[in-house]
Amino acid sequence: MCGIIGYTGKKEALPILLNGLNRLAYRGYDSAGVALEQDKCLVSVRSKGKVSELERELAGTEFHSQRGIGHTRWATHGLPSERNAHPHMDCTKRTALVHNGIIENYLSLREELENQGHVFSSDTDSEVLAHLLEGPGPPLNRLLKAVTRLQGSFACSVLFQEEPGTLYGVRMASPLLIGMGEGEKFLASDIPAILEYTRQVVFLEDGEVVRLSAESLDIFDFAGNRREGHTPYTVPWDMVRAEKGGFKHFMAKEIFEEPTIFEDTLAGRVNPLHGMVMFEELNNWTPNWERVCIIACGTAAHAGMLGKHFIERIARLPVEVEYASEFRYRKPLVDERTLVIAVSQSGETADTLSATTLARKHRSPVLAVCNVMGSSLERLADRVLFTRAGPEIGVASTKAFLAQVAVFLLLALFLAEKKQEENTEERRKIIQELLSIPRLLRDLLSDSPKIHELARQYYQFHHFLYLGRGLYHPLALEGALKLKEISYIHAEGLCAGEMKHGTIALVEPDVASMVLVGKGENRTKTLGNLEEIRARQGKVLALTTSGDRDVQSLSHHCIEVPDVHEILTPFTAIIPLQLFAYHVAVEKGCDVDQPRNLAKSVTVE
Ligand code: AGP
């Protein structure tokens, strides 16, 4: 997830670009850059680090330009660095572009372009587009020809030296909007970048190209046909609301980003035709490990517990999951035949880093599952599988968790392939069904008002039990953690089978239970738990597969999720659990994005 801004008009472009980039820093901030039209040439300045680093680089320069583009990067391909920062240029330095998204076929395009003599200067997927755009010919034709060769997601803003005053935009599966100013035009990946200059915006649709000048706007489809009828939208928000995408909190915005995050995390890693998973990051790396040990903290540990279920069931490898804070103080029985997987959204959690260091001392190969390129964990690990969740601002982890779980499922499928496990047909079915998940998540998100209504009936409870079996046990732990960390309600997650071993003593009318009713045998057994709780006047809120009449009859309230392959149930169940915690916290008037006593990354013990 990166930030894009472009400007063409009568004002000095550079201050507008830098101001916009600062407003987009929440979209990514590991490097930044601008390109400007100066004396009929294109000049580019880039820097590693936050936008303030770029501003330091630019201090003292004398730019006078009315056209330019800018970018803040959240790395997905290629480490955070000046050479990987955008804008990227072609060999002749006559084309400059900034990109947000993932060009899935960039490796084959890069090979083709290098064979034609193009010289690349970065490790990014984005740079292939700069070289595809290289002249000669009318810029619009070159742009239309280039974008039809791309697979994946791309929002771009492009400058061509041969078209002074003109700014191009392209949209495919990544947001891009046009700001309509008086005698000026803007391009941006999100509203905050331009809100102080105009409230009139036009949202580009997927498959569209726009050509802008101070006074003109032309939109085309990728075949070059003109597109008409885009009516400007007047933005009603103030800046604070705009940075949250119109949501009241970053947490809500990030929950609603999850379908896109799921698509981004899978992009370029799944081949449904052949039922295969590809991890570029694991090329030429197949150590002969015999078992797996997952180390993590908090929500990341819950993702690891789901990873255990996936890897054991699909890849038939024994997996243990350890809280990093425990692992680091034990004499762990791991060695070169144990693959240690360290999971961390931030890549800076002290316990996880120390546990990883200890694993390395035991000569274990370390694979990180991490959301931040350039993080300490990335530098410690042998290999890294990046979640592509973009910056997660809310302290409560939501979209990063979903992305971690997605990576673990892909890893399980990948390992099964490597081990030539017999379950090829089931793996192919899972991969096929994966593609339907984003739509199902969007449907579940549209039920947010119903979940809010439920939250209104439960937010005054002081005690919550979250129960689940199998895949729903880690989800019970995660649902309880979400509720307690942002609403301060005491919530305990446990496996439902443990109820009768003690916890059921807590059940009484003012204790609410969120019972996650799985499928198959787990469903039958969990129905028993439901009845046990009801028999003791406990309040029961059940989450179950749509149309399950038994559960509905046994519960006070019911959350229904679509019927999917059992291995995919965590993806659909987690959405209502996150929404429920969010709405309860809002009803309680809690500081949802920055709950008391908590930090986004626990970098101390
Ligand atoms: C989860 O909502 C919390 N923010 C917390 O449990 C978090 O998951 C944990 O501190 C691990 O953080 P990490 O993923 O950055 O390592």
PDB file of C-alpha atoms in Angstrom, residues 318-440:
ATOM      1  CA  PRO A 318       4.362 -31.783  13.093  1.00  0.00           C
ATOM      2  CA  VAL A 319       4.057 -28.220  14.370  1.00  0.00           C
ATOM      3  CA  GLU A 320       4.341 -26.723  17.809  1.00  0.00           C
ATOM      4  CA  VAL A 321       3.390 -23.150  18.647  1.00  0.00           C
ATOM      5  CA  GLU A 322       5.216 -21.335  21.432  1.00  0.00           C
ATOM      6  CA  TYR A 323       4.665 -17.905  22.904  1.00  0.00           C
ATOM      7  CA  ALA A 324       7.933 -16.142  22.172  1.00  0.00           C
ATOM      8  CA  SER A 325       8.056 -14.865  25.768  1.00  0.00           C
ATOM      9  CA  GLU A 326       8.182 -18.488  26.964  1.00  0.00           C
ATOM     10  CA  PHE A 327      10.390 -19.896  24.224  1.00  0.00           C
ATOM     11  CA  ARG A 328      13.150 -17.364  24.827  1.00  0.00           C
ATOM     12  CA  TYR A 329      13.663 -18.480  28.434  1.00  0.00           C
ATOM     13  CA  ARG A 330      13.552 -22.195  27.835  1.00  0.00           C
ATOM     14  CA  LYS A 331      16.253 -24.491  26.488  1.00  0.00           C
ATOM     15  CA  PRO A 332      14.164 -25.208  23.385  1.00  0.00           C
ATOM     16  CA  LEU A 333      14.603 -28.547  21.621  1.00  0.00           C
ATOM     17  CA  VAL A 334      15.040 -27.045  18.178  1.00  0.00           C
ATOM     18  CA  ASP A 335      17.933 -27.663  15.801  1.00  0.00           C
ATOM     19  CA  GLU A 336      18.868 -27.530  12.108  1.00  0.00           C
ATOM     20  CA  ARG A 337      16.029 -29.969  11.315  1.00  0.00           C
ATOM     21  CA  THR A 338      13.386 -27.675  12.865  1.00  0.00           C
ATOM     22  CA  LEU A 339      11.960 -24.877  10.751  1.00  0.00           C
ATOM     23  CA  VAL A 340      11.311 -21.989  13.112  1.00  0.00           C
ATOM     24  CA  ILE A 341       8.643 -19.576  11.872  1.00  0.00           C
ATOM     25  CA  ALA A 342       8.683 -16.194  13.619  1.00  0.00           C
ATOM     26  CA  VAL A 343       5.453 -14.220  13.153  1.00  0.00           C
ATOM     27  CA  SER A 344       5.243 -10.502  13.773  1.00  0.00           C
ATOM     28  CA  GLN A 345       3.275  -7.658  12.201  1.00  0.00           C
ATOM     29  CA  SER A 346       5.788  -5.016  13.272  1.00  0.00           C
ATOM     30  CA  GLY A 347       8.919  -7.144  13.126  1.00  0.00           C
ATOM     31  CA  GLU A 348      10.051  -5.303  16.280  1.00  0.00           C
ATOM     32  CA  THR A 349       8.432  -7.217  19.163  1.00  0.00           C
ATOM     33  CA  ALA A 350      11.162  -7.744  21.750  1.00  0.00           C
ATOM     34  CA  ASP A 351      10.107 -11.229  22.837  1.00  0.00           C
ATOM     35  CA  THR A 352       9.809 -12.454  19.272  1.00  0.00           C
ATOM     36  CA  LEU A 353      13.191 -11.016  18.303  1.00  0.00           C
ATOM     37  CA  SER A 354      14.888 -12.611  21.312  1.00  0.00           C
ATOM     38  CA  ALA A 355      13.214 -15.942  20.651  1.00  0.00           C
ATOM     39  CA  THR A 356      14.331 -15.762  17.029  1.00  0.00           C
ATOM     40  CA  THR A 357      17.899 -15.033  18.084  1.00  0.00           C
ATOM     41  CA  LEU A 358      17.815 -18.066  20.365  1.00  0.00           C
ATOM     42  CA  ALA A 359      16.467 -20.250  17.535  1.00  0.00           C
ATOM     43  CA  ARG A 360      19.364 -19.163  15.351  1.00  0.00           C
ATOM     44  CA  LYS A 361      21.816 -20.083  18.097  1.00  0.00           C
ATOM     45  CA  HIS A 362      20.311 -23.582  17.869  1.00  0.00           C
ATOM     46  CA  ARG A 363      21.115 -23.520  14.127  1.00  0.00           C
ATOM     47  CA  SER A 364      17.420 -23.661  13.153  1.00  0.00           C
ATOM     48  CA  PRO A 365      16.466 -22.237   9.758  1.00  0.00           C
ATOM     49  CA  VAL A 366      14.257 -19.200  10.453  1.00  0.00           C
ATOM     50  CA  LEU A 367      11.364 -18.105   8.260  1.00  0.00           C
ATOM     51  CA  ALA A 368       9.700 -14.834   9.236  1.00  0.00           C
ATOM     52  CA  VAL A 369       6.090 -13.896   8.498  1.00  0.00           C
ATOM     53  CA  CYS A 370       6.189 -10.125   8.766  1.00  0.00           C
ATOM     54  CA  ASN A 371       4.427  -6.987   7.573  1.00  0.00           C
ATOM     55  CA  VAL A 372       7.311  -4.528   7.591  1.00  0.00           C
ATOM     56  CA  MET A 373      10.211  -4.610   5.139  1.00  0.00           C
ATOM     57  CA  GLY A 374      13.453  -3.488   6.694  1.00  0.00           C
ATOM     58  CA  SER A 375      12.302  -4.502  10.183  1.00  0.00           C
ATOM     59  CA  SER A 376      14.604  -6.092  12.759  1.00  0.00           C
ATOM     60  CA  LEU A 377      12.910  -9.443  12.297  1.00  0.00           C
ATOM     61  CA  GLU A 378      13.512  -9.372   8.547  1.00  0.00           C
ATOM     62  CA  ARG A 379      17.207  -8.840   9.170  1.00  0.00           C
ATOM     63  CA  LEU A 380      17.300 -11.729  11.650  1.00  0.00           C
ATOM     64  CA  ALA A 381      15.510 -14.307   9.486  1.00  0.00           C
ATOM     65  CA  ASP A 382      16.910 -16.484   6.701  1.00  0.00           C
ATOM     66  CA  ARG A 383      13.834 -15.852   4.568  1.00  0.00           C
ATOM     67  CA  VAL A 384      10.749 -13.680   4.951  1.00  0.00           C
ATOM     68  CA  LEU A 385       7.190 -14.095   3.714  1.00  0.00           C
ATOM     69  CA  PHE A 386       5.710 -10.617   3.741  1.00  0.00           C
ATOM     70  CA  THR A 387       2.105  -9.993   4.552  1.00  0.00           C
ATOM     71  CA  ARG A 388       0.924  -7.138   2.374  1.00  0.00           C
ATOM     72  CA  ALA A 389      -1.390  -5.472   4.846  1.00  0.00           C
ATOM     73  CA  GLY A 390       0.128  -2.007   4.523  1.00  0.00           C
ATOM     74  CA  PRO A 391       0.658   0.107   7.642  1.00  0.00           C
ATOM     75  CA  GLU A 392      -1.623  -1.030  10.456  1.00  0.00           C
ATOM     76  CA  ILE A 393      -2.353   2.055  12.574  1.00  0.00           C
ATOM     77  CA  GLY A 394      -4.926   0.700  15.030  1.00  0.00           C
ATOM     78  CA  VAL A 395      -3.253  -0.903  18.041  1.00  0.00           C
ATOM     79  CA  ALA A 396      -5.617  -3.861  17.748  1.00  0.00           C
ATOM     80  CA  SER A 397      -4.337  -6.013  14.930  1.00  0.00           C
ATOM     81  CA  THR A 398      -7.016  -6.893  12.376  1.00  0.00           C
ATOM     82  CA  LYS A 399      -5.957  -6.817   8.714  1.00  0.00           C
ATOM     83  CA  ALA A 400      -2.433  -7.980   9.570  1.00  0.00           C
ATOM     84  CA  PHE A 401      -3.895 -10.999  11.365  1.00  0.00           C
ATOM     85  CA  LEU A 402      -5.986 -11.913   8.325  1.00  0.00           C
ATOM     86  CA  ALA A 403      -2.915 -11.567   6.107  1.00  0.00           C
ATOM     87  CA  GLN A 404      -0.803 -13.706   8.466  1.00  0.00           C
ATOM     88  CA  VAL A 405      -3.441 -16.453   8.395  1.00  0.00           C
ATOM     89  CA  ALA A 406      -3.563 -16.241   4.596  1.00  0.00           C
ATOM     90  CA  VAL A 407       0.225 -16.590   4.385  1.00  0.00           C
ATOM     91  CA  PHE A 408       0.119 -19.632   6.666  1.00  0.00           C
ATOM     92  CA  LEU A 409      -2.509 -21.315   4.501  1.00  0.00           C
ATOM     93  CA  LEU A 410      -0.448 -20.660   1.382  1.00  0.00           C
ATOM     94  CA  LEU A 411       2.657 -21.941   3.174  1.00  0.00           C
ATOM     95  CA  ALA A 412       0.876 -25.168   4.155  1.00  0.00           C
ATOM     96  CA  LEU A 413      -0.161 -25.700   0.533  1.00  0.00           C
ATOM     97  CA  PHE A 414       3.377 -24.862  -0.636  1.00  0.00           C
ATOM     98  CA  LEU A 415       4.976 -27.310   1.813  1.00  0.00           C
ATOM     99  CA  ALA A 416       2.541 -30.063   0.815  1.00  0.00           C
ATOM    100  CA  GLU A 417       3.551 -29.549  -2.808  1.00  0.00           C
ATOM    101  CA  LYS A 418       7.235 -29.714  -1.891  1.00  0.00           C
ATOM    102  CA  LYS A 419       6.623 -32.925   0.058  1.00  0.00           C
ATOM    103  CA  GLN A 420       4.479 -34.306  -2.788  1.00  0.00           C
ATOM    104  CA  GLU A 421       1.644 -35.028  -0.386  1.00  0.00           C
ATOM    105  CA  GLU A 422      -1.164 -37.131  -1.822  1.00  0.00           C
ATOM    106  CA  ASN A 423      -3.930 -34.582  -1.192  1.00  0.00           C
ATOM    107  CA  THR A 424      -3.504 -32.831  -4.546  1.00  0.00           C
ATOM    108  CA  GLU A 425      -7.227 -32.754  -5.287  1.00  0.00           C
ATOM    109  CA  GLU A 426      -8.151 -31.238  -1.923  1.00  0.00           C
ATOM    110  CA  ARG A 427      -5.391 -28.656  -2.281  1.00  0.00           C
ATOM    111  CA  ARG A 428      -6.679 -27.696  -5.703  1.00  0.00           C
ATOM    112  CA  LYS A 429     -10.223 -27.281  -4.306  1.00  0.00           C
ATOM    113  CA  ILE A 430      -8.927 -25.107  -1.459  1.00  0.00           C
ATOM    114  CA  ILE A 431      -7.009 -22.888  -3.886  1.00  0.00           C
ATOM    115  CA  GLN A 432     -10.044 -22.571  -6.121  1.00  0.00           C
ATOM    116  CA  GLU A 433     -12.250 -21.625  -3.176  1.00  0.00           C
ATOM    117  CA  LEU A 434      -9.665 -19.119  -1.906  1.00  0.00           C
ATOM    118  CA  LEU A 435     -10.550 -16.907  -4.837  1.00  0.00           C
ATOM    119  CA  SER A 436     -14.109 -16.490  -3.557  1.00  0.00           C
ATOM    120  CA  ILE A 437     -13.022 -15.333  -0.097  1.00  0.00           C
ATOM    121  CA  PRO A 438     -12.719 -11.570  -0.837  1.00  0.00           C
ATOM    122  CA  ARG A 439     -16.321 -11.441  -2.058  1.00  0.00           C
ATOM    123  CA  LEU A 440     -17.512 -13.344   1.031  1.00  0.00           C
TER     124      LEU A 440
END
